[in-house]
Short mmCIF file of C-alpha atoms in Angstrom, two decimals:
data_model
loop_
_atom_site.label_atom_id
_atom_site.label_comp_id
_atom_site.label_asym_id
_atom_site.label_seq_id
_atom_site.Cartn_x
_atom_site.Cartn_y
_atom_site.Cartn_z
CA UNK A 9 164.20 138.50 66.52
CA UNK A 10 167.71 138.60 67.53
CA UNK A 11 169.06 139.32 70.37
CA UNK A 12 172.03 138.98 72.01
CA UNK A 13 172.96 135.33 74.19
CA UNK A 14 171.99 137.41 77.68
CA UNK A 15 169.01 138.60 75.95
CA UNK A 16 168.08 135.00 74.93
CA UNK A 17 168.71 133.55 78.55
CA UNK A 18 166.12 136.31 79.97
CA UNK A 19 163.51 135.88 77.65
CA UNK A 20 163.96 131.86 77.56
CA UNK A 21 164.02 132.43 81.80
CA UNK A 22 161.40 134.55 81.98
CA UNK A 23 159.01 132.16 79.56
CA UNK A 24 159.39 129.29 81.36
CA UNK A 25 159.92 129.87 84.32
CA UNK A 26 162.95 128.29 85.79
CA UNK A 27 166.41 129.11 87.26
CA UNK A 28 167.48 132.56 88.67
CA UNK A 29 169.01 134.67 86.55
CA UNK A 30 172.30 136.04 87.12
CA UNK A 31 174.34 139.32 86.75
CA UNK A 32 177.07 139.17 83.74
CA UNK A 33 179.33 141.55 82.58
CA UNK A 34 178.79 144.03 80.51
CA UNK A 35 180.25 143.74 76.73
CA UNK A 36 181.32 146.22 74.39
CA UNK A 37 178.10 144.63 71.85
CA UNK A 38 176.82 141.50 70.37
CA UNK A 39 179.13 139.69 67.64
CA UNK A 40 177.33 136.75 65.90
CA UNK A 41 178.96 134.07 68.33
CA UNK A 42 176.67 135.59 70.78
CA UNK A 43 173.39 135.81 69.08
CA UNK A 44 170.47 133.44 69.17
CA UNK A 45 167.52 133.09 67.48
CA UNK A 46 164.35 132.24 69.63
CA UNK A 47 161.55 130.88 67.27
CA UNK A 48 157.47 131.93 68.00
CA UNK A 49 155.79 129.70 70.37
CA UNK A 50 153.88 127.04 68.16
CA UNK A 51 149.81 127.76 68.96
CA UNK A 52 148.89 124.42 70.66
CA UNK A 53 145.06 125.68 71.25
CA UNK A 54 142.38 126.99 68.79
CA UNK A 55 141.42 130.63 68.02
CA UNK A 56 138.59 131.90 70.27
CA UNK A 57 137.01 134.46 67.19
CA UNK A 58 134.47 133.20 65.32
CA UNK A 59 133.20 134.10 61.88
CA UNK A 60 129.39 135.32 62.48
CA UNK A 61 128.67 136.16 59.10
CA UNK A 62 131.36 135.60 55.14
CA UNK A 63 130.59 137.00 51.84
CA UNK A 64 132.44 136.73 48.74
CA UNK A 65 134.51 140.02 49.79
CA UNK A 66 135.19 139.36 53.24
CA UNK A 67 133.44 138.18 56.69
CA UNK A 68 132.53 139.61 59.97
CA UNK A 69 134.57 138.52 63.31
CA UNK A 70 134.96 139.92 67.18
CA UNK A 71 137.66 140.36 69.17
CA UNK A 72 137.97 138.01 71.69
CA UNK A 73 137.61 140.19 74.72
CA UNK A 74 136.58 143.07 73.12
CA UNK A 75 133.30 142.12 72.08
CA UNK A 76 133.19 144.40 68.89
CA UNK A 77 132.83 142.89 65.57
CA UNK A 78 134.45 144.32 62.42
CA UNK A 79 134.64 142.96 58.96
CA UNK A 80 137.57 141.77 57.22
CA UNK A 81 138.35 142.12 53.38
CA UNK A 82 139.95 139.47 51.18
CA UNK A 83 141.91 141.23 48.90
CA UNK A 84 143.66 143.88 51.28
CA UNK A 85 142.81 142.08 54.46
CA UNK A 86 141.85 145.73 55.97
CA UNK A 87 140.20 145.79 58.93
CA UNK A 88 136.42 148.37 58.97
CA UNK A 89 134.09 148.47 62.45
CA UNK A 90 130.68 147.40 61.32
CA UNK A 91 128.77 150.20 60.16
CA UNK A 92 126.23 152.37 62.67
CA UNK A 93 123.03 150.80 62.32
CA UNK A 94 120.50 152.47 64.80
CA UNK A 95 117.46 150.67 65.15
CA UNK A 96 115.43 152.03 68.10
CA UNK A 97 113.98 150.61 70.69
CA UNK A 98 112.17 148.56 69.21
CA UNK A 99 113.39 147.52 66.09
CA UNK A 100 116.16 144.83 64.73
CA UNK A 101 119.62 144.65 63.93
CA UNK A 102 120.76 141.80 60.81
CA UNK A 103 123.03 140.20 58.63
CA UNK A 104 124.38 138.37 55.89
CA UNK A 105 127.32 138.14 53.86
CA UNK A 106 128.93 141.63 53.61
CA UNK A 107 126.28 143.53 54.43
CA UNK A 108 124.62 144.16 57.86
CA UNK A 109 121.31 146.03 58.29
CA UNK A 110 118.79 147.66 60.86
CA UNK A 111 115.16 148.05 60.77
CA UNK A 112 114.36 150.88 62.89
CA UNK A 113 111.09 151.63 65.09
CA UNK A 114 110.57 153.73 67.81
CA UNK A 115 107.26 151.77 69.07
CA UNK A 116 105.91 148.41 69.92
CA UNK A 117 103.41 146.71 67.52
CA UNK A 118 103.58 145.23 64.17
CA UNK A 119 103.66 148.30 61.95
CA UNK A 120 107.41 147.84 60.07
CA UNK A 121 109.98 150.53 59.83
CA UNK A 122 112.75 151.50 57.17
CA UNK A 123 114.84 148.64 56.93
CA UNK A 124 118.90 150.43 56.20
CA UNK A 125 121.08 148.24 54.62
CA UNK A 126 125.01 149.27 54.70
CA UNK A 127 127.64 147.33 52.54
CA UNK A 128 131.19 146.10 54.80
CA UNK A 129 132.99 146.27 51.05
CA UNK A 130 131.60 149.11 49.06
CA UNK A 131 130.90 151.32 51.97
CA UNK A 132 127.82 152.36 50.71
CA UNK A 133 123.85 152.06 51.99
CA UNK A 134 120.44 152.02 51.04
CA UNK A 135 116.61 152.78 52.76
CA UNK A 136 114.14 150.79 52.20
CA UNK A 137 110.84 152.42 52.83
CA UNK A 138 108.08 150.37 55.29
CA UNK A 139 106.13 148.44 53.49
CA UNK A 140 101.90 149.11 53.85
CA UNK A 141 100.99 146.05 55.80
CA UNK A 142 104.32 143.93 55.78
CA UNK A 143 106.42 142.98 58.07
CA UNK A 144 110.24 142.23 57.61
CA UNK A 145 111.92 138.66 58.20
CA UNK A 146 115.37 139.65 59.42
CA UNK A 147 116.49 137.29 55.72
CA UNK A 148 118.39 139.54 52.66
CA UNK A 149 119.35 139.18 49.05
CA UNK A 150 121.44 141.35 46.80
CA UNK A 151 118.64 141.94 45.86
CA UNK A 152 115.12 140.96 47.80
CA UNK A 153 114.45 141.30 51.32
CA UNK A 154 112.04 138.68 52.45
CA UNK A 155 108.64 139.99 54.61
CA UNK A 156 105.76 138.72 55.21
CA UNK A 157 101.78 140.07 55.36
CA UNK A 158 99.92 138.03 57.62
CA UNK A 159 95.63 137.47 57.59
CA UNK A 160 92.91 137.82 60.19
CA UNK A 161 93.15 133.90 60.95
CA UNK A 162 96.84 134.14 61.99
CA UNK A 163 98.29 132.61 58.66
CA UNK A 164 101.60 134.26 56.72
CA UNK A 165 102.01 135.41 52.82
CA UNK A 166 105.88 135.27 51.86
CA UNK A 167 106.91 138.36 49.73
CA UNK A 168 110.23 139.00 48.50
CA UNK A 169 110.27 143.44 48.14
CA UNK A 170 112.89 144.21 45.61
CA UNK A 171 116.02 146.07 46.80
CA UNK A 172 117.29 149.36 44.53
CA UNK A 173 119.02 147.76 42.10
CA UNK A 174 116.19 144.85 41.67
CA UNK A 175 113.04 146.37 39.50
CA UNK A 176 110.17 143.77 40.89
CA UNK A 177 108.93 145.83 44.45
CA UNK A 178 106.80 142.70 45.75
CA UNK A 179 106.99 139.22 44.26
CA UNK A 180 104.34 136.66 46.30
CA UNK A 181 106.09 133.32 46.80
CA UNK A 182 104.55 131.10 45.87
CA UNK A 183 103.75 128.59 48.65
CA UNK A 184 101.75 124.89 49.20
CA UNK A 185 99.76 126.85 52.11
CA UNK A 186 99.94 129.80 53.94
CA UNK A 187 101.75 129.82 57.30
CA UNK A 188 101.16 129.71 60.69
CA UNK A 189 102.96 132.60 61.87
CA UNK A 190 104.26 131.72 65.02
CA UNK A 191 105.87 128.10 63.62
CA UNK A 192 107.52 130.36 60.61
CA UNK A 193 111.59 130.13 61.43
CA UNK A 194 113.88 130.65 58.73
CA UNK A 195 116.74 128.27 60.05
CA UNK A 196 119.69 129.74 57.13
CA UNK A 197 120.05 131.89 53.95
CA UNK A 198 122.14 132.67 51.36
CA UNK A 199 122.58 134.85 48.48
CA UNK A 200 120.05 132.10 46.39
CA UNK A 201 117.60 131.61 48.95
CA UNK A 202 116.43 130.42 52.42
CA UNK A 203 115.63 127.00 54.14
CA UNK A 204 112.49 127.36 56.19
CA UNK A 205 110.74 125.19 58.81
CA UNK A 206 106.83 125.90 58.76
CA UNK A 207 104.17 123.65 60.75
CA UNK A 208 101.80 122.73 58.43
CA UNK A 209 98.02 122.47 58.01
CA UNK A 210 98.43 118.67 58.93
CA UNK A 211 100.42 119.32 61.97
CA UNK A 212 103.47 118.48 60.12
CA UNK A 213 106.41 120.36 60.44
CA UNK A 214 108.07 121.07 57.22
CA UNK A 215 111.51 122.09 56.32
CA UNK A 216 111.24 124.24 52.69
CA UNK A 217 113.58 125.55 50.25
CA UNK A 218 113.17 129.07 49.50
CA UNK A 219 114.83 130.14 45.50
CA UNK A 220 115.22 133.61 45.82
CA UNK A 221 114.49 133.89 41.52
CA UNK A 222 111.56 131.93 41.13
CA UNK A 223 110.10 133.16 44.37
CA UNK A 224 108.99 129.76 45.16
CA UNK A 225 108.49 127.55 48.25
CA UNK A 226 109.02 124.31 48.52
CA UNK A 227 108.86 121.55 50.97
CA UNK A 228 111.55 119.14 51.64
CA UNK A 229 111.10 115.05 52.17
CA UNK A 230 113.42 114.75 55.20
CA UNK A 231 115.84 111.64 55.49
CA UNK A 232 115.07 108.47 55.88
CA UNK A 233 114.04 107.61 59.77
CA UNK A 234 113.89 111.90 60.64
CA UNK A 235 110.13 112.54 61.89
CA UNK A 236 111.08 116.25 61.69
CA UNK A 237 113.97 118.80 60.95
CA UNK A 238 115.03 119.52 64.77
CA UNK A 239 116.57 115.80 64.65
CA UNK A 240 118.11 116.74 61.11
CA UNK A 241 121.77 118.51 60.08
CA UNK A 242 120.35 120.40 56.94
CA UNK A 243 122.71 123.14 54.85
CA UNK A 244 123.03 125.35 52.18
CA UNK A 245 125.77 125.10 49.15
CA UNK A 246 126.43 127.34 46.20
CA UNK A 247 125.19 124.11 44.39
CA UNK A 248 123.30 121.62 46.71
CA UNK A 249 121.28 121.64 49.48
CA UNK A 250 122.54 118.60 52.20
CA UNK A 251 120.00 116.76 54.78
CA UNK A 252 121.32 113.91 57.41
CA UNK A 253 119.39 113.06 59.19
CA UNK A 254 121.19 112.63 63.21
CA UNK A 255 123.49 109.73 64.08
CA UNK A 256 123.15 108.35 60.43
CA UNK A 257 126.52 108.70 58.35
CA UNK A 258 124.50 108.90 55.42
CA UNK A 259 123.69 112.46 53.25
CA UNK A 260 121.25 112.97 51.08
CA UNK A 261 122.49 115.74 48.59
CA UNK A 262 120.32 117.64 45.81
CA UNK A 263 119.80 119.98 43.78
CA UNK A 264 119.61 123.52 43.52
CA UNK A 265 119.08 123.58 40.12
CA UNK A 266 116.81 120.89 40.12
CA UNK A 267 115.76 119.22 43.36
CA UNK A 268 114.63 115.55 41.48
CA UNK A 269 118.19 115.17 41.06
CA UNK A 270 119.72 113.89 44.02
CA UNK A 271 122.79 112.66 44.87
CA UNK A 272 124.05 109.99 48.97
CA UNK A 273 126.77 110.36 49.81
CA UNK A 274 128.38 108.42 53.02
CA UNK A 275 130.44 110.61 55.41
CA UNK A 276 133.61 108.94 57.37
CA UNK A 277 131.37 110.16 60.62
CA UNK A 278 127.94 110.50 61.89
CA UNK A 279 128.48 113.22 63.50
CA UNK A 280 129.65 116.69 63.63
CA UNK A 281 128.10 119.39 60.88
CA UNK A 282 127.98 118.60 56.65
CA UNK A 283 128.07 121.64 54.65
CA UNK A 284 128.39 121.35 50.75
CA UNK A 285 131.25 122.88 49.01
CA UNK A 286 130.81 123.07 45.29
CA UNK A 287 130.48 119.03 44.08
CA UNK A 288 132.37 117.90 48.16
CA UNK A 289 130.41 117.60 51.05
CA UNK A 290 132.51 118.62 54.14
CA UNK A 291 132.33 116.88 57.64
CA UNK A 292 133.20 118.33 60.54
CA UNK A 293 133.51 115.22 63.52
CA UNK A 294 133.54 117.20 66.47
CA UNK A 295 132.87 114.43 69.14
CA UNK A 296 136.24 112.29 67.46
CA UNK A 297 139.40 112.66 69.20
CA UNK A 298 141.34 114.97 66.28
CA UNK A 299 138.47 117.13 65.34
CA UNK A 300 139.24 116.02 61.63
CA UNK A 301 137.88 117.65 58.98
CA UNK A 302 136.99 115.53 55.37
CA UNK A 303 135.76 116.33 52.37
CA UNK A 304 133.46 113.12 49.71
CA UNK A 305 133.09 114.07 46.61
CA UNK A 306 129.07 114.78 46.11
CA UNK A 307 129.34 111.45 42.97
CA UNK A 308 131.06 108.86 45.02
CA UNK A 309 134.82 108.13 46.03
CA UNK A 310 136.82 108.30 49.43
CA UNK A 311 137.11 111.38 51.73
CA UNK A 312 139.94 112.78 52.06
CA UNK A 313 141.55 114.99 54.50
CA UNK A 314 141.69 118.87 54.45
CA UNK A 315 142.48 119.53 57.99
CA UNK A 316 143.70 116.88 61.01
CA UNK A 317 142.04 118.88 63.36
CA UNK A 318 139.28 121.54 64.48
CA UNK A 319 137.41 123.91 66.55
CA UNK A 320 134.78 122.66 68.88
CA UNK A 321 133.22 126.23 67.85
CA UNK A 322 132.02 124.99 64.97
CA UNK A 323 131.57 125.39 60.88
CA UNK A 324 130.26 128.74 59.25
CA UNK A 325 128.84 128.67 56.00
CA UNK A 326 129.25 132.05 53.80
CA UNK A 327 126.80 133.65 51.22
CA UNK A 328 129.03 132.65 48.47
CA UNK A 329 128.80 128.69 49.45
CA UNK A 330 132.30 128.67 51.69
CA UNK A 331 132.72 126.94 54.66
CA UNK A 332 135.30 128.65 57.76
CA UNK A 333 136.69 127.36 60.44
CA UNK A 334 139.40 127.17 63.06
CA UNK A 335 141.79 123.95 62.33
CA UNK A 336 145.18 122.83 61.85
CA UNK A 337 146.89 120.65 60.09
CA UNK A 338 148.30 119.20 63.43
CA UNK A 339 147.67 119.88 67.21
CA UNK A 340 150.23 122.28 67.79
CA UNK A 341 149.55 124.22 64.62
CA UNK A 342 146.07 126.51 63.56
CA UNK A 343 144.83 129.40 62.28
CA UNK A 344 141.14 130.29 60.74
CA UNK A 345 140.93 128.74 57.49
CA UNK A 346 137.99 129.27 54.40
CA UNK A 347 137.10 126.27 52.20
CA UNK A 348 135.91 127.31 48.73
CA UNK A 349 135.51 125.04 45.32
CA UNK A 350 138.37 125.94 42.73
CA UNK A 351 138.04 126.17 39.02
CA UNK A 352 138.40 122.36 38.74
CA UNK A 353 136.07 121.72 41.38
CA UNK A 354 138.17 120.73 43.66
CA UNK A 355 138.42 121.51 47.35
CA UNK A 356 140.40 124.10 48.14
CA UNK A 357 141.49 124.95 52.57
CA UNK A 358 143.65 127.98 52.42
CA UNK A 359 144.28 130.14 55.36
#
């Protein structure tokens, strides 16, 4: 931005609050010698904007101070307000990746209402009729929606209900046991499946992986020393599930293609979040002075620094296995970053 020397001095004085302005004689017009270039100030604090959801085509963000959310396209940068999705006084609102949805219910009770899902990337909506004897959860994939069926004893059977592009309209999930309804929680999910916690018949708090493709629920062994899922940092990557006991520098990774295939990865710090991105484990040290973000190869090797600084607002995972966070290369340059696996398997960090 170019201004005359007088305007430049005025801007500088107003910005810094030092020095008094004095009148200057009028000039015929600025010349090259009278011009001053003012560089933009660096961002010394992280953005307070959060990524709420991230899909393969864009992210759902909020406008700080405005309170409204919108979807932003990766392809062309367009910003679209989230679709109006009325849920009624007793319904629920949900989101995953590029899609927002709502179940419409105008009365309380356990009877499900119709579920509308809107793809922000394409602008297309679809509505699923309320399934008889089922209740919707807030978890869905590009082809199915997770629902529950409760018996007289208050235990659940899980069902995957097919969307318009899925010919299988009701698939019963194979699980080791029926799940108590009052101890059932979907903790995180992506396009391939979900991590679920529940209390087993033996009274044990259990962490299990639901695979959408095979419609199976598989309990996972907790890391050594962890007695319940609440003391475990867990995440879903496109290739791996990561589990790490709070306060430990050892993370266990299980292959999503075959849970019998595991890796043990040493993280640079026992604190913060971990998330598998491709064949790398990304760690955000949210308790260190630098708040550094590092990546460690799953098959062994030295950690590499992705970002020297990061925001304490945490790390968000995308449905395609990417990771999102506010960070910077130093203490004066901040932006929102997306960490993805590159074509060669190496991690890539882009603004």
